[in-house]
Amino acid sequence: MNIAIVTDSTAYIPQEIRKELNIHMIPLTVMLDGQVYDEELDIDTSEFYERVRGDGPLPKTSQPPIGKFLEQYEALKVNNDVIISIHLSSGISGTYSGAVQAGSMLKDIDIHVFDSEISCYMQGFYVIRAAELIQTGASIDAIMNELEQMKKTMRAYFMVDDLSHLQRGGRLSVTQALIGGLLQVKPLLHFQQKVIEPFEKIRTRKKAMNRIVELLGEDAKKYPLEAAIIHANQPAEAERWLEELTSQYPNVKFTVSYFGPVIGTHLGEGSMGLGWVKRKDN
């Protein structure tokens, strides 16, 4: 049985890994200055952040049209019996719904659409795990069961540095953003019931990042983890954090990723995140 793996651009899986593991990617789009860009294909992430600085309107983001899913699934039907399609949380995007609709329109191919209930490289953890299992010859039932098991230990926390993006996106009032900025409030966010919710309000960037590390440490005591440091155009800070965390938690396998244009539109430049999941039992 041949199984293909599909995801969307918000997993932010590097191209070389997608190629190595035969992962197919469908991009979300961002509209900037009247032009539409396919994320991960048409616009560089650092260029994106440079262009959205200031007080202007936020870019518009959009899920892939159903036709994009149909086109990808039809192409994969030729050499595969099953498709696993893993997407960002259905609570923040219609991407998962679009994949389900497209899958229901096709015959002669078994399509399993999986709601990661999260996004960014934590979504990528699911995709990479599934792709690796495909390479070992695992059955579709074994793969889908593993993905469900991963949800039990998947965690992610995001520190928002610039409250203006949340305000401009309608998630904070002008007054809340102003007061938060004056008080140096750095809200910690997490995914709860498929949507992004406040976790804690913390004063200063350093304290917020230290709090995230505390949360990582609680789980690192229980079992070996794989974790992703995620940054919004802060590569040097991410590398420093990687060095510190690698020394502090030798039983955690770390990687560095980023908030691309679609997610970065809503969180803003300077945001930092850390997500983790239990490593696969050998």
Short mmCIF file of C-alpha atoms in Angstrom, two decimals:
data_model
loop_
_atom_site.label_atom_id
_atom_site.label_comp_id
_atom_site.label_asym_id
_atom_site.label_seq_id
_atom_site.Cartn_x
_atom_site.Cartn_y
_atom_site.Cartn_z
CA MET A 1 0.00 0.00 0.00
CA ASN A 2 1.38 3.39 -1.00
CA ILE A 3 0.62 6.28 1.37
CA ALA A 4 1.20 9.94 0.52
CA ILE A 5 1.51 12.77 3.04
CA VAL A 6 0.17 16.31 2.53
CA THR A 7 0.27 19.39 4.74
CA ASP A 8 -0.05 23.14 4.37
CA SER A 9 2.49 25.93 4.54
CA THR A 10 1.84 26.87 8.16
CA ALA A 11 3.75 23.78 9.33
CA TYR A 12 6.86 25.69 8.17
CA ILE A 13 8.76 22.50 7.40
CA PRO A 14 12.02 23.31 5.57
CA GLN A 15 12.06 22.44 1.89
CA GLU A 16 14.94 19.99 2.29
CA ILE A 17 13.00 17.99 4.89
CA ARG A 18 9.86 18.00 2.74
CA LYS A 19 11.92 16.66 -0.15
CA GLU A 20 13.69 14.03 1.94
CA LEU A 21 10.44 12.70 3.43
CA ASN A 22 8.31 13.19 0.29
CA ILE A 23 5.97 15.65 2.01
CA HIS A 24 3.62 17.59 -0.26
CA MET A 25 2.75 21.16 0.73
CA ILE A 26 -0.26 23.31 -0.16
CA PRO A 27 0.30 27.02 0.56
CA LEU A 28 -1.95 29.47 2.34
CA THR A 29 -1.83 32.99 0.94
CA VAL A 30 -1.14 36.47 2.23
CA MET A 31 -2.30 39.65 0.49
CA LEU A 32 0.17 42.50 0.88
CA ASP A 33 -0.04 45.87 -0.87
CA GLY A 34 -2.71 44.53 -3.20
CA GLN A 35 -0.69 41.50 -4.30
CA VAL A 36 -1.35 37.88 -3.35
CA TYR A 37 1.59 35.71 -2.31
CA ASP A 38 1.72 31.95 -1.77
CA GLU A 39 3.36 31.44 1.60
CA GLU A 40 6.69 29.60 1.53
CA LEU A 41 6.86 30.04 -2.25
CA ASP A 42 6.47 33.67 -3.30
CA ILE A 43 7.69 35.79 -0.39
CA ASP A 44 10.66 35.62 1.94
CA THR A 45 9.77 35.74 5.64
CA SER A 46 12.25 38.47 6.58
CA GLU A 47 11.04 40.57 3.62
CA PHE A 48 7.47 40.13 4.84
CA TYR A 49 8.25 41.49 8.31
CA GLU A 50 10.09 44.48 6.85
CA ARG A 51 7.09 45.36 4.71
CA VAL A 52 4.44 45.15 7.47
CA ARG A 53 6.18 47.34 10.04
CA GLY A 54 4.32 50.48 11.05
CA ASP A 55 0.73 51.40 11.73
CA GLY A 56 -0.88 50.50 8.42
CA PRO A 57 -3.56 47.86 7.91
CA LEU A 58 -2.58 44.25 8.46
CA PRO A 59 -2.16 42.00 5.44
CA LYS A 60 -5.04 39.66 4.64
CA THR A 61 -4.51 35.93 4.94
CA SER A 62 -6.49 33.20 3.23
CA GLN A 63 -6.86 29.44 3.26
CA PRO A 64 -6.16 27.48 0.07
CA PRO A 65 -9.10 27.19 -2.34
CA ILE A 66 -10.64 23.73 -2.56
CA GLY A 67 -9.31 23.47 -6.10
CA LYS A 68 -5.74 23.43 -4.74
CA PHE A 69 -6.54 20.39 -2.61
CA LEU A 70 -8.31 18.65 -5.50
CA GLU A 71 -5.35 19.29 -7.80
CA GLN A 72 -2.87 17.88 -5.29
CA TYR A 73 -5.01 14.87 -4.36
CA GLU A 74 -5.70 14.03 -8.02
CA ALA A 75 -1.98 14.06 -8.77
CA LEU A 76 -1.25 11.79 -5.82
CA LYS A 77 -4.00 9.33 -6.82
CA VAL A 78 -1.86 8.13 -9.70
CA ASN A 79 0.72 6.35 -7.54
CA ASN A 80 -0.91 6.10 -4.11
CA ASP A 81 -3.74 4.23 -2.42
CA VAL A 82 -4.05 6.47 0.64
CA ILE A 83 -3.45 10.14 1.43
CA ILE A 84 -2.91 11.57 4.90
CA SER A 85 -3.57 15.31 4.90
CA ILE A 86 -2.50 17.16 8.08
CA HIS A 87 -3.48 20.79 8.61
CA LEU A 88 -3.47 23.70 11.03
CA SER A 89 -6.15 23.93 13.67
CA SER A 90 -9.72 24.06 12.41
CA GLY A 91 -10.38 26.59 15.16
CA ILE A 92 -8.29 29.30 13.48
CA SER A 93 -8.61 28.49 9.78
CA GLY A 94 -10.92 26.85 7.26
CA THR A 95 -7.98 24.95 5.74
CA TYR A 96 -8.90 21.68 7.45
CA SER A 97 -12.53 22.04 6.32
CA GLY A 98 -11.39 22.67 2.75
CA ALA A 99 -9.30 19.52 2.81
CA VAL A 100 -12.26 17.50 4.12
CA GLN A 101 -14.54 18.86 1.39
CA ALA A 102 -12.01 18.14 -1.33
CA GLY A 103 -11.47 14.62 -0.02
CA SER A 104 -15.18 13.90 -0.08
CA MET A 105 -15.31 14.84 -3.77
CA LEU A 106 -12.80 12.23 -4.89
CA LYS A 107 -13.36 8.54 -5.54
CA ASP A 108 -10.92 5.63 -5.73
CA ILE A 109 -8.58 7.07 -3.10
CA ASP A 110 -8.70 6.79 0.69
CA ILE A 111 -8.10 10.26 2.19
CA HIS A 112 -7.59 10.80 5.92
CA VAL A 113 -7.70 14.47 6.93
CA PHE A 114 -6.17 15.18 10.34
CA ASP A 115 -6.85 18.30 12.41
CA SER A 116 -3.59 19.08 14.21
CA GLU A 117 -5.49 21.49 16.50
CA ILE A 118 -2.33 23.61 16.49
CA SER A 119 0.00 25.26 13.97
CA CYS A 120 3.62 26.11 13.09
CA TYR A 121 6.34 23.53 13.67
CA MET A 122 4.19 21.68 16.20
CA GLN A 123 1.90 20.91 13.26
CA GLY A 124 5.11 19.90 11.51
CA PHE A 125 5.87 17.39 14.27
CA TYR A 126 2.74 15.47 13.25
CA VAL A 127 3.63 15.64 9.58
CA ILE A 128 7.22 14.51 10.04
CA ARG A 129 6.23 11.67 12.39
CA ALA A 130 3.66 10.42 9.87
CA ALA A 131 6.13 10.66 6.99
CA GLU A 132 8.76 8.74 8.92
CA LEU A 133 6.25 6.02 9.75
CA ILE A 134 5.28 5.77 6.09
CA GLN A 135 8.93 5.09 5.26
CA THR A 136 8.99 2.22 7.77
CA GLY A 137 5.96 0.61 6.08
CA ALA A 138 3.55 1.29 8.93
CA SER A 139 -0.15 0.76 8.29
CA ILE A 140 -2.60 3.62 7.96
CA ASP A 141 -4.26 2.61 11.23
CA ALA A 142 -0.92 2.62 13.06
CA ILE A 143 -0.05 6.05 11.69
CA MET A 144 -3.38 7.65 12.55
CA ASN A 145 -3.26 6.11 16.03
CA GLU A 146 0.21 7.57 16.57
CA LEU A 147 -1.00 11.02 15.57
CA GLU A 148 -3.84 10.82 18.08
CA GLN A 149 -1.42 9.70 20.79
CA MET A 150 0.80 12.71 20.06
CA LYS A 151 -2.04 15.08 20.92
CA LYS A 152 -1.82 13.95 24.54
CA THR A 153 1.65 15.45 25.02
CA MET A 154 1.67 18.28 22.45
CA ARG A 155 2.23 21.70 24.04
CA ALA A 156 2.98 25.16 22.67
CA TYR A 157 3.27 28.64 24.19
CA PHE A 158 3.75 31.93 22.35
CA MET A 159 5.00 35.24 23.72
CA VAL A 160 3.62 38.25 21.83
CA ASP A 161 6.08 41.13 21.82
CA ASP A 162 4.11 43.80 19.94
CA LEU A 163 0.49 44.14 21.05
CA SER A 164 -0.32 46.37 18.07
CA HIS A 165 -0.77 43.35 15.79
CA LEU A 166 -3.37 41.87 18.11
CA GLN A 167 -5.04 45.27 18.31
CA ARG A 168 -4.93 45.86 14.54
CA GLY A 169 -6.32 42.37 14.01
CA GLY A 170 -9.29 43.11 16.29
CA ARG A 171 -8.16 40.90 19.17
CA LEU A 172 -7.40 43.81 21.52
CA SER A 173 -8.93 47.26 21.94
CA VAL A 174 -6.76 50.32 21.36
CA THR A 175 -6.89 51.02 25.10
CA GLN A 176 -5.83 47.48 26.02
CA ALA A 177 -2.92 47.62 23.60
CA LEU A 178 -1.81 51.03 24.86
CA ILE A 179 -1.96 50.06 28.53
CA GLY A 180 -0.30 46.71 27.82
CA GLY A 181 2.50 48.46 25.97
CA LEU A 182 3.06 50.96 28.76
CA LEU A 183 3.19 48.20 31.34
CA GLN A 184 5.42 46.01 29.16
CA VAL A 185 2.87 43.21 29.31
CA LYS A 186 3.91 40.23 27.21
CA PRO A 187 0.89 37.93 26.96
CA LEU A 188 1.55 34.22 26.77
CA LEU A 189 -0.83 32.46 24.41
CA HIS A 190 -1.56 28.79 23.84
CA PHE A 191 -3.94 26.59 21.90
CA GLN A 192 -7.00 25.58 23.89
CA GLN A 193 -9.87 23.66 22.29
CA LYS A 194 -8.43 24.38 18.82
CA VAL A 195 -8.22 28.16 19.23
CA ILE A 196 -5.54 30.56 20.48
CA GLU A 197 -6.32 31.69 24.01
CA PRO A 198 -4.50 33.78 26.64
CA PHE A 199 -2.53 31.64 29.08
CA GLU A 200 -0.91 34.24 31.34
CA LYS A 201 -0.04 37.94 31.31
CA ILE A 202 3.58 38.50 32.26
CA ARG A 203 5.61 41.67 32.71
CA THR A 204 8.72 41.93 30.51
CA ARG A 205 9.98 39.78 27.68
CA LYS A 206 12.62 38.00 29.76
CA LYS A 207 10.13 36.89 32.41
CA ALA A 208 7.72 35.65 29.75
CA MET A 209 10.37 33.53 28.06
CA ASN A 210 11.56 32.19 31.41
CA ARG A 211 7.99 31.16 32.19
CA ILE A 212 7.79 29.19 28.96
CA VAL A 213 11.01 27.41 29.91
CA GLU A 214 9.50 26.52 33.29
CA LEU A 215 6.58 24.89 31.51
CA LEU A 216 8.96 22.96 29.27
CA GLY A 217 10.86 21.77 32.32
CA GLU A 218 7.73 20.32 33.89
CA ASP A 219 7.23 17.98 30.94
CA ALA A 220 10.95 17.32 30.41
CA LYS A 221 10.98 15.64 33.84
CA LYS A 222 8.37 13.13 32.66
CA TYR A 223 9.73 11.86 29.32
CA PRO A 224 12.14 12.68 26.47
CA LEU A 225 10.85 15.48 24.24
CA GLU A 226 11.38 16.97 20.83
CA ALA A 227 10.88 20.72 20.84
CA ALA A 228 10.84 23.66 18.47
CA ILE A 229 11.95 27.20 19.18
CA ILE A 230 9.89 29.49 16.97
CA HIS A 231 10.69 33.12 16.23
CA ALA A 232 9.18 36.02 14.32
CA ASN A 233 12.21 37.44 12.50
CA GLN A 234 14.51 37.03 15.53
CA PRO A 235 17.05 34.42 14.34
CA ALA A 236 19.90 35.56 16.59
CA GLU A 237 17.72 35.46 19.70
CA ALA A 238 16.41 32.04 18.69
CA GLU A 239 19.96 30.70 18.37
CA ARG A 240 20.90 32.07 21.79
CA TRP A 241 17.83 30.45 23.29
CA LEU A 242 18.72 27.18 21.55
CA GLU A 243 22.19 27.23 23.08
CA GLU A 244 20.82 27.87 26.57
CA LEU A 245 18.06 25.27 26.37
CA THR A 246 20.27 22.58 24.84
CA SER A 247 22.63 22.91 27.78
CA GLN A 248 19.81 23.00 30.32
CA TYR A 249 17.78 20.11 28.89
CA PRO A 250 20.06 17.49 27.30
CA ASN A 251 17.17 15.01 27.03
CA VAL A 252 15.24 17.35 24.69
CA LYS A 253 15.90 17.36 20.95
CA PHE A 254 15.58 20.99 19.81
CA THR A 255 15.11 22.56 16.41
CA VAL A 256 14.65 26.19 15.37
CA SER A 257 11.70 27.31 13.24
CA TYR A 258 9.82 30.53 12.57
CA PHE A 259 6.46 32.25 12.32
CA GLY A 260 5.93 32.72 8.59
CA PRO A 261 3.78 35.43 6.97
CA VAL A 262 0.36 33.87 7.68
CA ILE A 263 0.86 33.29 11.41
CA GLY A 264 3.19 36.28 11.73
CA THR A 265 0.44 38.56 10.44
CA HIS A 266 -1.49 37.92 13.64
CA LEU A 267 1.32 37.62 16.20
CA GLY A 268 3.68 40.29 14.90
CA GLU A 269 7.44 40.66 14.61
CA GLY A 270 9.45 39.86 17.73
CA SER A 271 7.13 37.12 18.97
CA MET A 272 8.75 33.96 20.29
CA GLY A 273 7.34 30.51 20.86
CA LEU A 274 8.31 27.12 22.18
CA GLY A 275 6.45 23.91 21.49
CA TRP A 276 7.14 20.29 22.30
CA VAL A 277 5.86 16.75 22.19
CA LYS A 278 6.97 13.40 23.62
CA ARG A 279 9.51 11.70 21.44
CA LYS A 280 8.42 8.51 19.76
CA ASP A 281 9.05 5.37 21.80
CA ASN A 282 11.64 3.15 20.14
#
